[in-house]
Amino acid sequence: MVAAVSPRACCAAVLVAAPASGQGKTTVAAALARLHARQGRRVRAFKCGPDFLDPHWLALATGAPVHSLDLWMTGEADCRASLQAAAASSDLVIVEGVMGLFDGAPSAADLAERFGLAIVAVIDARAMAGTFGALAFGLQNFRPGLPWAGVLANRVASERHAGMLEAALRDPAQWLGGLPKGEAFTLPERHLGLVGAGEIDDAMARLDAAADALAATPLGQHPLDALPQWHVDDASSPAEAPTLPCLAGRTIAVARDAAFSFIYPANLDQLAGLGARVDFFSPLAGDALPSCDAVWLPGGYPELHADALSRCVALRDALAAHAAAGRPLWAECGGMMPLFDTLVTADGAEHRMWGLLPGRVTMQKRLAGLGPQQLDLGPLALRGHTFHYSSCDTPHPVTLRTAKPGAVQAVGAGEAVYVKGGLRASYFHAWFPSSPEATARLFLAEPLERTDAF
């Protein structure tokens, strides 16, 4: 029998941030998590901002699901409740920041300030010496009063280089050490970010190598009680508003494989909370469409598997019949791309796809969409984001458009939402818990349009 875990009064907690993307936040956050998890400590990790890929590595390092924290998309109450629950039952909580510390609205700094999370700043120190101190000082003092744990140098060339970096700091106590350049713990990347941990055979070996390197630094050698502590609120968490079982008795078939992998665990939890049963299937494995009331094609990398997906003729026909019968099919971003007639990959190759929507999707060299978005359905607002390198050219009419938060909607702005029979498709990635009622509408055979009649 496993003994019950007593709630903790406080818990070691840090927010791993950086001056920009690509500095090594995920490597350091995952290495710190893995270092303590393999020593038998209970570690929970979170990702600041909308992200599907970094959480794969954090989940592998901790052995636990990774929840997103975003003051706008998930909301302050959700962030607070998630942190409180994790801290009450963990030895260490790690939050990985998003982009640069002060980038975005809300930013990682906003999250740290709101919840008193001490910041571990990671700086890529390649080709740098004295400027390292200036960057560290600027990050710490740009916004007075931010909780601060210290600074860690990444991709350090040698011990001598590390000494120069440490000497550049105004306060030597801020030095948390330096990680060397190392192929053994490099996390591979591609156009949407890191490659998912599940796609790499030696993913855990890479995390162990990173944890070994971190173990030689002051950050890795700090006992947990020497790390900044986050105090658990003694007040009980406010009761969640009851969710109507709008999807009770309904089965939702969810595509899940290397082509359709952008799934927030919270979204699955929300479907279950609405009463739905989820049945996963893999298009790449040749799975047939399960018997279901609705289908969800989440985002992912269909462009990397265009050949295989183009050969899914039986699935194509089943999805077409499903949507033509008026049964709901929600396709978001990468899940939408195979639904068009043609997908043009980055090398210019054209692939005949499923033809549920007319037109073509073309991969671009630069980002075509990025940032928070909101889908308004009458009085309901479904929050989420957009992040894609492709663009679509279609004669199909646009039924709805998303909008940036707080923006006055301009003509043609926001992401298009296409509706055809039971099919609803968009580049918009939805955060289902932001509006359970709006989420239910995506999976119910009702018109998806702006109306006050709910």
Short mmCIF file of C-alpha atoms in Angstrom, two decimals:
data_model
loop_
_atom_site.label_atom_id
_atom_site.label_comp_id
_atom_site.label_asym_id
_atom_site.label_seq_id
_atom_site.Cartn_x
_atom_site.Cartn_y
_atom_site.Cartn_z
CA MET A 1 0.00 0.00 0.00
CA VAL A 2 1.29 3.47 -0.92
CA ALA A 3 1.26 5.92 1.95
CA ALA A 4 -0.73 9.09 1.49
CA VAL A 5 1.34 12.14 0.63
CA SER A 6 1.00 14.92 3.19
CA PRO A 7 0.49 18.40 1.77
CA ARG A 8 3.62 20.52 1.96
CA ALA A 9 3.72 23.98 3.53
CA CYS A 10 6.31 25.05 0.96
CA CYS A 11 8.10 23.64 -2.04
CA ALA A 12 11.27 24.47 -3.94
CA ALA A 13 10.18 26.28 -7.10
CA VAL A 14 11.90 28.16 -9.93
CA LEU A 15 11.03 29.68 -13.26
CA VAL A 16 13.67 29.01 -15.94
CA ALA A 17 13.86 32.00 -18.29
CA ALA A 18 16.26 33.54 -20.83
CA PRO A 19 16.87 36.74 -22.81
CA ALA A 20 15.54 35.09 -26.00
CA SER A 21 14.39 31.85 -27.59
CA GLY A 22 17.08 29.29 -28.39
CA GLN A 23 19.18 29.95 -25.26
CA GLY A 24 18.62 26.50 -23.76
CA LYS A 25 15.66 26.94 -21.41
CA THR A 26 14.19 23.52 -22.16
CA THR A 27 17.55 21.77 -21.78
CA VAL A 28 18.17 23.36 -18.37
CA ALA A 29 14.59 22.92 -17.11
CA ALA A 30 14.48 19.28 -18.21
CA ALA A 31 17.98 18.58 -16.88
CA LEU A 32 17.10 20.04 -13.47
CA ALA A 33 13.90 18.00 -13.40
CA ARG A 34 15.66 14.79 -14.44
CA LEU A 35 18.50 15.33 -11.95
CA HIS A 36 16.10 15.44 -9.00
CA ALA A 37 13.57 12.93 -10.32
CA ARG A 38 16.15 10.20 -10.70
CA GLN A 39 17.17 10.84 -7.08
CA GLY A 40 13.65 9.87 -6.07
CA ARG A 41 12.22 13.34 -5.58
CA ARG A 42 8.75 14.31 -6.70
CA VAL A 43 9.09 16.87 -9.50
CA ARG A 44 6.39 18.67 -11.44
CA ALA A 45 7.05 20.87 -14.46
CA PHE A 46 4.97 23.47 -16.27
CA LYS A 47 5.39 25.39 -19.51
CA CYS A 48 4.70 29.11 -19.65
CA GLY A 49 2.65 30.08 -22.69
CA PRO A 50 1.14 27.98 -25.47
CA ASP A 51 3.49 25.17 -26.50
CA PHE A 52 3.11 21.52 -27.52
CA LEU A 53 6.74 20.47 -27.99
CA ASP A 54 8.77 21.56 -24.96
CA PRO A 55 6.27 19.80 -22.65
CA HIS A 56 7.19 16.47 -24.30
CA TRP A 57 10.71 16.79 -22.87
CA LEU A 58 9.55 18.07 -19.49
CA ALA A 59 7.07 15.20 -19.19
CA LEU A 60 9.81 12.68 -20.02
CA ALA A 61 12.08 14.24 -17.39
CA THR A 62 9.46 14.27 -14.63
CA GLY A 63 7.29 11.28 -15.50
CA ALA A 64 4.22 13.47 -15.03
CA PRO A 65 1.89 15.42 -17.36
CA VAL A 66 2.94 18.99 -18.11
CA HIS A 67 0.30 21.69 -17.86
CA SER A 68 0.48 25.08 -19.59
CA LEU A 69 0.45 28.29 -17.57
CA ASP A 70 -0.63 31.45 -19.33
CA LEU A 71 -2.23 34.40 -17.57
CA TRP A 72 -4.46 35.05 -20.60
CA MET A 73 -5.06 31.70 -22.31
CA THR A 74 -5.44 29.44 -19.28
CA GLY A 75 -6.24 32.27 -16.86
CA GLU A 76 -4.83 33.41 -13.52
CA ALA A 77 -7.15 31.20 -11.45
CA ASP A 78 -6.11 28.10 -13.41
CA CYS A 79 -2.42 29.00 -13.07
CA ARG A 80 -2.74 29.49 -9.34
CA ALA A 81 -4.71 26.28 -8.79
CA SER A 82 -2.25 24.25 -10.87
CA LEU A 83 0.78 25.60 -9.03
CA GLN A 84 -0.84 25.14 -5.63
CA ALA A 85 -1.81 21.54 -6.35
CA ALA A 86 1.67 20.70 -7.67
CA ALA A 87 3.51 22.40 -4.82
CA ALA A 88 1.37 20.70 -2.18
CA SER A 89 2.44 17.24 -3.35
CA SER A 90 5.92 17.80 -4.83
CA ASP A 91 9.49 18.40 -3.73
CA LEU A 92 10.32 20.66 -6.67
CA VAL A 93 8.26 22.68 -9.15
CA ILE A 94 9.89 23.93 -12.34
CA VAL A 95 8.25 26.36 -14.74
CA GLU A 96 9.87 26.85 -18.13
CA GLY A 97 9.44 30.34 -19.53
CA VAL A 98 8.47 31.33 -23.05
CA MET A 99 10.63 33.24 -25.57
CA GLY A 100 12.59 35.96 -23.75
CA LEU A 101 11.81 36.82 -20.14
CA PHE A 102 9.92 40.01 -21.01
CA ASP A 103 8.54 38.94 -24.41
CA GLY A 104 4.82 38.62 -24.99
CA ALA A 105 1.80 39.93 -23.19
CA PRO A 106 1.55 38.28 -20.75
CA SER A 107 5.24 37.37 -20.43
CA ALA A 108 7.18 34.91 -18.30
CA ALA A 109 8.16 37.87 -16.12
CA ASP A 110 4.48 38.63 -15.55
CA LEU A 111 3.93 35.06 -14.38
CA ALA A 112 6.97 35.17 -12.09
CA GLU A 113 5.89 38.47 -10.59
CA ARG A 114 2.25 37.42 -10.13
CA PHE A 115 3.10 34.22 -8.28
CA GLY A 116 6.49 35.02 -6.72
CA LEU A 117 8.44 32.44 -8.70
CA ALA A 118 12.21 32.99 -8.46
CA ILE A 119 13.89 33.24 -11.86
CA VAL A 120 16.83 31.15 -13.04
CA ALA A 121 18.15 33.04 -16.06
CA VAL A 122 19.80 30.93 -18.78
CA ILE A 123 22.12 32.82 -21.12
CA ASP A 124 23.82 31.35 -24.19
CA ALA A 125 27.37 32.49 -23.49
CA ARG A 126 28.99 31.52 -26.80
CA ALA A 127 31.42 34.20 -28.03
CA MET A 128 30.75 36.26 -24.90
CA ALA A 129 32.67 37.33 -21.82
CA GLY A 130 32.07 40.64 -20.02
CA THR A 131 28.76 41.22 -21.81
CA PHE A 132 27.43 38.18 -19.96
CA GLY A 133 27.43 40.29 -16.80
CA ALA A 134 25.59 43.12 -18.53
CA LEU A 135 22.89 40.78 -19.80
CA ALA A 136 22.47 39.18 -16.39
CA PHE A 137 22.28 42.58 -14.68
CA GLY A 138 19.75 43.83 -17.22
CA LEU A 139 17.49 40.82 -16.88
CA GLN A 140 17.50 41.11 -13.11
CA ASN A 141 16.99 44.86 -12.92
CA PHE A 142 14.91 45.76 -15.98
CA ARG A 143 11.79 45.31 -13.87
CA PRO A 144 12.57 46.10 -10.22
CA GLY A 145 11.40 43.64 -7.63
CA LEU A 146 11.31 40.48 -9.71
CA PRO A 147 12.10 37.40 -7.61
CA TRP A 148 15.55 36.20 -8.60
CA ALA A 149 17.52 32.98 -8.08
CA GLY A 150 20.58 33.59 -10.25
CA VAL A 151 22.06 33.07 -13.71
CA LEU A 152 23.38 29.98 -15.50
CA ALA A 153 25.67 30.18 -18.54
CA ASN A 154 24.96 27.76 -21.36
CA ARG A 155 27.27 26.42 -24.09
CA VAL A 156 30.43 27.39 -22.21
CA ALA A 157 33.65 26.72 -24.13
CA SER A 158 36.04 25.89 -21.26
CA GLU A 159 36.75 26.30 -17.55
CA ARG A 160 38.66 29.47 -18.34
CA HIS A 161 35.64 30.79 -20.25
CA ALA A 162 33.42 29.93 -17.27
CA GLY A 163 35.73 31.89 -14.98
CA MET A 164 35.49 34.95 -17.22
CA LEU A 165 31.70 34.74 -17.22
CA GLU A 166 31.50 34.40 -13.45
CA ALA A 167 33.88 37.32 -12.97
CA ALA A 168 31.64 39.50 -15.16
CA LEU A 169 28.77 39.31 -12.67
CA ARG A 170 28.39 42.23 -10.27
CA ASP A 171 27.20 39.85 -7.58
CA PRO A 172 29.19 36.56 -7.49
CA ALA A 173 26.36 34.97 -5.48
CA GLN A 174 24.24 35.08 -8.64
CA TRP A 175 26.49 32.53 -10.38
CA LEU A 176 24.69 29.18 -10.81
CA GLY A 177 27.39 27.68 -12.99
CA GLY A 178 27.92 26.92 -16.64
CA LEU A 179 26.88 24.06 -18.92
CA PRO A 180 29.42 23.09 -21.58
CA LYS A 181 28.64 22.66 -25.24
CA GLY A 182 27.66 19.03 -25.65
CA GLU A 183 26.25 17.02 -28.52
CA ALA A 184 25.28 14.29 -26.06
CA PHE A 185 22.54 16.46 -24.58
CA THR A 186 21.58 18.65 -27.54
CA LEU A 187 17.82 18.60 -28.12
CA PRO A 188 17.17 18.53 -31.90
CA GLU A 189 15.02 21.19 -33.55
CA ARG A 190 13.00 21.79 -36.70
CA HIS A 191 10.68 24.48 -38.07
CA LEU A 192 8.04 24.50 -35.29
CA GLY A 193 10.53 24.05 -32.44
CA LEU A 194 12.05 21.05 -30.70
CA VAL A 195 11.57 17.57 -32.07
CA GLY A 196 9.21 15.67 -29.77
CA ALA A 197 10.90 13.44 -27.21
CA GLY A 198 8.82 10.49 -28.39
CA GLU A 199 10.35 10.69 -31.86
CA ILE A 200 13.93 10.14 -30.66
CA ASP A 201 15.27 6.77 -29.56
CA ASP A 202 17.87 8.23 -27.20
CA ALA A 203 15.72 10.98 -25.67
CA MET A 204 16.18 9.80 -22.08
CA ALA A 205 19.92 9.33 -22.61
CA ARG A 206 20.11 12.97 -23.73
CA LEU A 207 18.30 14.09 -20.60
CA ASP A 208 20.57 11.99 -18.41
CA ALA A 209 23.63 13.51 -20.08
CA ALA A 210 22.24 17.00 -19.49
CA ALA A 211 21.45 16.13 -15.86
CA ASP A 212 25.00 14.81 -15.38
CA ALA A 213 26.42 18.07 -16.72
CA LEU A 214 24.11 20.14 -14.53
CA ALA A 215 25.10 18.08 -11.47
CA ALA A 216 28.59 19.62 -11.66
CA THR A 217 27.21 23.18 -11.34
CA PRO A 218 26.20 25.11 -8.23
CA LEU A 219 22.56 24.91 -9.39
CA GLY A 220 22.78 21.14 -9.63
CA GLN A 221 24.55 20.85 -6.29
CA HIS A 222 22.11 23.02 -4.33
CA PRO A 223 20.03 20.95 -1.90
CA LEU A 224 16.34 21.56 -2.45
CA ASP A 225 15.96 23.57 0.74
CA ALA A 226 18.66 25.94 -0.58
CA LEU A 227 16.60 26.66 -3.70
CA PRO A 228 13.96 29.41 -3.59
CA GLN A 229 10.84 28.19 -1.81
CA TRP A 230 7.26 28.72 -2.92
CA HIS A 231 4.74 28.77 -0.10
CA VAL A 232 1.55 26.82 -0.51
CA ASP A 233 -1.53 28.89 0.22
CA ASP A 234 -3.29 27.51 3.28
CA ALA A 235 -6.59 28.76 1.95
CA SER A 236 -8.57 26.10 0.17
CA SER A 237 -8.80 26.47 -3.59
CA PRO A 238 -12.05 27.96 -4.82
CA ALA A 239 -14.53 25.37 -6.02
CA GLU A 240 -14.62 24.98 -9.77
CA ALA A 241 -17.80 25.98 -11.53
CA PRO A 242 -19.77 22.85 -12.37
CA THR A 243 -19.50 21.75 -15.98
CA LEU A 244 -22.62 20.46 -17.65
CA PRO A 245 -22.11 17.03 -19.22
CA CYS A 246 -22.88 18.44 -22.68
CA LEU A 247 -21.10 15.54 -24.39
CA ALA A 248 -22.34 12.73 -22.14
CA GLY A 249 -22.64 9.44 -23.98
CA ARG A 250 -20.73 10.69 -27.01
CA THR A 251 -17.55 9.14 -28.38
CA ILE A 252 -14.93 11.43 -29.90
CA ALA A 253 -12.32 9.82 -32.16
CA VAL A 254 -9.00 11.64 -31.72
CA ALA A 255 -6.11 11.23 -34.18
CA ARG A 256 -2.85 10.78 -32.30
CA ASP A 257 0.52 9.90 -33.85
CA ALA A 258 3.62 11.66 -35.19
CA ALA A 259 1.50 13.62 -37.69
CA PHE A 260 -1.17 14.64 -35.15
CA SER A 261 0.57 15.12 -31.81
CA PHE A 262 -0.26 18.68 -30.67
CA ILE A 263 -2.66 17.80 -27.88
CA TYR A 264 -2.87 19.61 -24.56
CA PRO A 265 -3.53 17.10 -21.73
CA ALA A 266 -5.95 19.68 -20.31
CA ASN A 267 -8.00 19.47 -23.52
CA LEU A 268 -8.44 15.73 -23.09
CA ASP A 269 -9.34 16.29 -19.44
CA GLN A 270 -11.96 18.82 -20.52
CA LEU A 271 -13.56 16.43 -22.99
CA ALA A 272 -13.78 13.85 -20.22
CA GLY A 273 -15.23 16.50 -17.92
CA LEU A 274 -17.93 17.17 -20.50
CA GLY A 275 -18.83 13.49 -20.39
CA ALA A 276 -17.24 12.39 -23.66
CA ARG A 277 -15.39 9.13 -24.24
CA VAL A 278 -12.17 9.55 -26.22
CA ASP A 279 -11.04 6.86 -28.66
CA PHE A 280 -7.56 7.40 -30.15
CA PHE A 281 -6.57 6.24 -33.61
CA SER A 282 -3.44 6.59 -35.74
CA PRO A 283 -3.79 7.56 -39.41
CA LEU A 284 -0.09 6.79 -39.97
CA ALA A 285 -0.54 3.27 -38.64
CA GLY A 286 -3.42 2.71 -41.06
CA ASP A 287 -6.09 2.68 -38.36
CA ALA A 288 -9.69 2.85 -39.50
CA LEU A 289 -11.87 5.65 -38.19
CA PRO A 290 -13.40 4.33 -34.95
CA SER A 291 -17.14 4.23 -34.52
CA CYS A 292 -17.81 7.68 -33.12
CA ASP A 293 -20.11 10.65 -32.82
CA ALA A 294 -17.41 13.25 -33.53
CA VAL A 295 -13.80 13.48 -34.69
CA TRP A 296 -10.89 15.67 -33.59
CA LEU A 297 -7.87 16.05 -35.86
CA PRO A 298 -5.36 17.97 -33.71
CA GLY A 299 -2.30 19.80 -34.99
CA GLY A 300 1.09 18.28 -35.66
CA TYR A 301 3.40 17.65 -38.59
CA PRO A 302 1.31 16.37 -41.53
CA GLU A 303 3.82 17.99 -43.91
CA LEU A 304 6.50 15.55 -42.72
CA HIS A 305 4.20 12.61 -43.46
CA ALA A 306 2.39 13.87 -46.55
CA ASP A 307 3.16 10.75 -48.63
CA ALA A 308 1.80 8.38 -46.00
CA LEU A 309 -1.27 10.50 -45.33
CA SER A 310 -2.07 10.81 -49.04
CA ARG A 311 -2.37 7.01 -49.13
CA CYS A 312 -4.96 6.88 -46.32
CA VAL A 313 -7.79 6.40 -48.81
CA ALA A 314 -10.12 4.44 -46.54
CA LEU A 315 -9.75 7.02 -43.76
CA ARG A 316 -10.28 9.84 -46.25
CA ASP A 317 -13.54 8.28 -47.44
CA ALA A 318 -14.70 7.62 -43.87
CA LEU A 319 -14.02 11.22 -42.83
CA ALA A 320 -15.80 12.54 -45.91
CA ALA A 321 -18.87 10.42 -45.19
CA HIS A 322 -18.77 11.43 -41.52
CA ALA A 323 -18.73 15.16 -42.32
CA ALA A 324 -21.24 14.88 -45.18
CA ALA A 325 -23.70 13.26 -42.76
CA GLY A 326 -23.43 16.38 -40.60
CA ARG A 327 -21.49 14.70 -37.83
CA PRO A 328 -18.90 17.01 -36.22
CA LEU A 329 -15.27 16.96 -37.29
CA TRP A 330 -13.02 19.56 -35.62
CA ALA A 331 -9.66 19.99 -37.40
CA GLU A 332 -7.10 22.47 -36.07
CA CYS A 333 -3.95 23.68 -37.80
CA GLY A 334 -1.97 20.59 -38.84
CA GLY A 335 -5.16 18.58 -38.53
CA MET A 336 -6.76 20.83 -41.12
CA MET A 337 -3.94 20.67 -43.67
CA PRO A 338 -4.63 17.16 -45.08
CA LEU A 339 -8.29 18.06 -45.60
CA PHE A 340 -7.50 20.19 -48.65
CA ASP A 341 -6.99 18.91 -52.19
CA THR A 342 -3.23 19.49 -52.24
CA LEU A 343 -0.39 19.91 -49.76
CA VAL A 344 2.82 21.49 -51.07
CA THR A 345 5.79 20.65 -48.85
CA ALA A 346 8.85 22.83 -48.22
CA ASP A 347 10.77 21.18 -51.07
CA GLY A 348 8.04 22.16 -53.56
CA ALA A 349 6.62 18.64 -53.92
CA GLU A 350 2.84 18.48 -54.38
CA HIS A 351 0.86 15.78 -52.61
CA ARG A 352 -2.72 14.91 -53.39
CA MET A 353 -4.54 14.89 -50.08
CA TRP A 354 -8.06 14.12 -48.87
CA GLY A 355 -10.16 16.73 -50.70
CA LEU A 356 -12.73 17.43 -48.01
CA LEU A 357 -12.05 21.13 -48.61
CA PRO A 358 -11.17 22.67 -51.98
CA GLY A 359 -7.79 24.33 -52.46
CA ARG A 360 -4.20 23.87 -51.43
CA VAL A 361 -1.94 24.29 -48.42
CA THR A 362 1.64 25.44 -49.04
CA MET A 363 4.54 25.34 -46.60
CA GLN A 364 6.35 28.67 -46.24
CA LYS A 365 9.91 29.48 -45.17
CA ARG A 366 8.71 31.95 -42.57
CA LEU A 367 6.02 31.97 -39.93
CA ALA A 368 2.60 32.70 -41.41
CA GLY A 369 0.77 33.02 -38.11
CA LEU A 370 1.77 33.49 -34.46
CA GLY A 371 0.12 34.70 -31.28
CA PRO A 372 -2.90 34.46 -29.01
CA GLN A 373 -6.32 34.23 -30.64
CA GLN A 374 -9.91 34.05 -29.48
CA LEU A 375 -12.94 32.49 -31.19
CA ASP A 376 -16.18 34.23 -30.25
CA LEU A 377 -19.40 32.24 -30.49
CA GLY A 378 -22.07 34.65 -29.37
CA PRO A 379 -21.51 35.21 -25.64
CA LEU A 380 -18.96 32.39 -25.49
CA ALA A 381 -15.25 32.98 -26.04
CA LEU A 382 -12.88 30.11 -26.74
CA ARG A 383 -9.27 31.13 -26.13
CA GLY A 384 -6.19 29.69 -27.80
CA HIS A 385 -3.41 30.61 -30.18
CA THR A 386 -2.02 30.26 -33.69
CA PHE A 387 1.43 29.11 -34.82
CA HIS A 388 1.98 27.85 -38.38
CA TYR A 389 4.40 27.96 -41.29
CA SER A 390 1.85 27.09 -43.97
CA SER A 391 -0.81 29.10 -45.75
CA CYS A 392 -3.96 27.91 -47.47
CA ASP A 393 -5.53 29.09 -50.70
CA THR A 394 -9.16 28.07 -50.98
CA PRO A 395 -12.34 29.31 -52.67
CA HIS A 396 -14.37 27.96 -49.76
CA PRO A 397 -16.17 30.75 -47.88
CA VAL A 398 -15.06 31.77 -44.41
CA THR A 399 -17.77 31.25 -41.80
CA LEU A 400 -16.03 32.78 -38.80
CA ARG A 401 -12.75 34.45 -37.90
CA THR A 402 -10.78 34.49 -34.70
CA ALA A 403 -9.47 37.73 -33.21
CA LYS A 404 -6.48 38.83 -31.17
CA PRO A 405 -7.37 39.45 -27.53
CA GLY A 406 -8.68 42.94 -26.97
CA ALA A 407 -8.41 43.84 -30.67
CA VAL A 408 -11.04 45.51 -32.81
CA GLN A 409 -11.63 42.95 -35.53
CA ALA A 410 -10.51 44.25 -38.92
CA VAL A 411 -11.90 42.83 -42.14
CA GLY A 412 -9.92 39.73 -43.10
CA ALA A 413 -7.98 39.65 -39.81
CA GLY A 414 -7.67 36.63 -37.57
CA GLU A 415 -7.68 32.97 -38.54
CA ALA A 416 -10.41 31.72 -40.84
CA VAL A 417 -12.82 29.04 -39.65
CA TYR A 418 -14.20 26.92 -42.49
CA VAL A 419 -17.46 25.02 -42.15
CA LYS A 420 -18.71 22.37 -44.57
CA GLY A 421 -21.36 19.95 -43.39
CA GLY A 422 -20.16 18.72 -40.03
CA LEU A 423 -16.57 19.80 -40.75
CA ARG A 424 -15.14 22.77 -38.81
CA ALA A 425 -11.50 23.62 -39.58
CA SER A 426 -9.07 26.40 -38.74
CA TYR A 427 -5.43 27.21 -37.99
CA PHE A 428 -6.70 28.14 -34.52
CA HIS A 429 -5.47 25.92 -31.64
CA ALA A 430 -8.18 25.95 -28.97
CA TRP A 431 -7.65 25.73 -25.22
CA PHE A 432 -10.80 23.79 -24.34
CA PRO A 433 -10.98 24.66 -20.60
CA SER A 434 -11.27 28.38 -21.45
CA SER A 435 -14.92 27.72 -22.40
CA PRO A 436 -16.31 24.22 -21.87
CA GLU A 437 -19.61 25.27 -23.44
CA ALA A 438 -17.94 26.58 -26.60
CA THR A 439 -15.81 23.42 -26.73
CA ALA A 440 -18.94 21.29 -26.63
CA ARG A 441 -20.28 23.20 -29.63
CA LEU A 442 -17.28 22.10 -31.68
CA PHE A 443 -18.31 18.49 -31.15
CA LEU A 444 -22.10 18.78 -31.39
CA ALA A 445 -24.14 18.62 -34.59
CA GLU A 446 -25.28 22.22 -34.32
CA PRO A 447 -24.57 25.18 -36.61
CA LEU A 448 -21.24 26.75 -35.74
CA GLU A 449 -21.91 30.41 -36.16
CA ARG A 450 -22.15 33.58 -34.16
CA THR A 451 -25.47 33.56 -32.45
CA ASP A 452 -26.86 34.47 -29.05
CA ALA A 453 -29.23 31.51 -29.16
CA PHE A 454 -27.56 28.79 -27.09
#
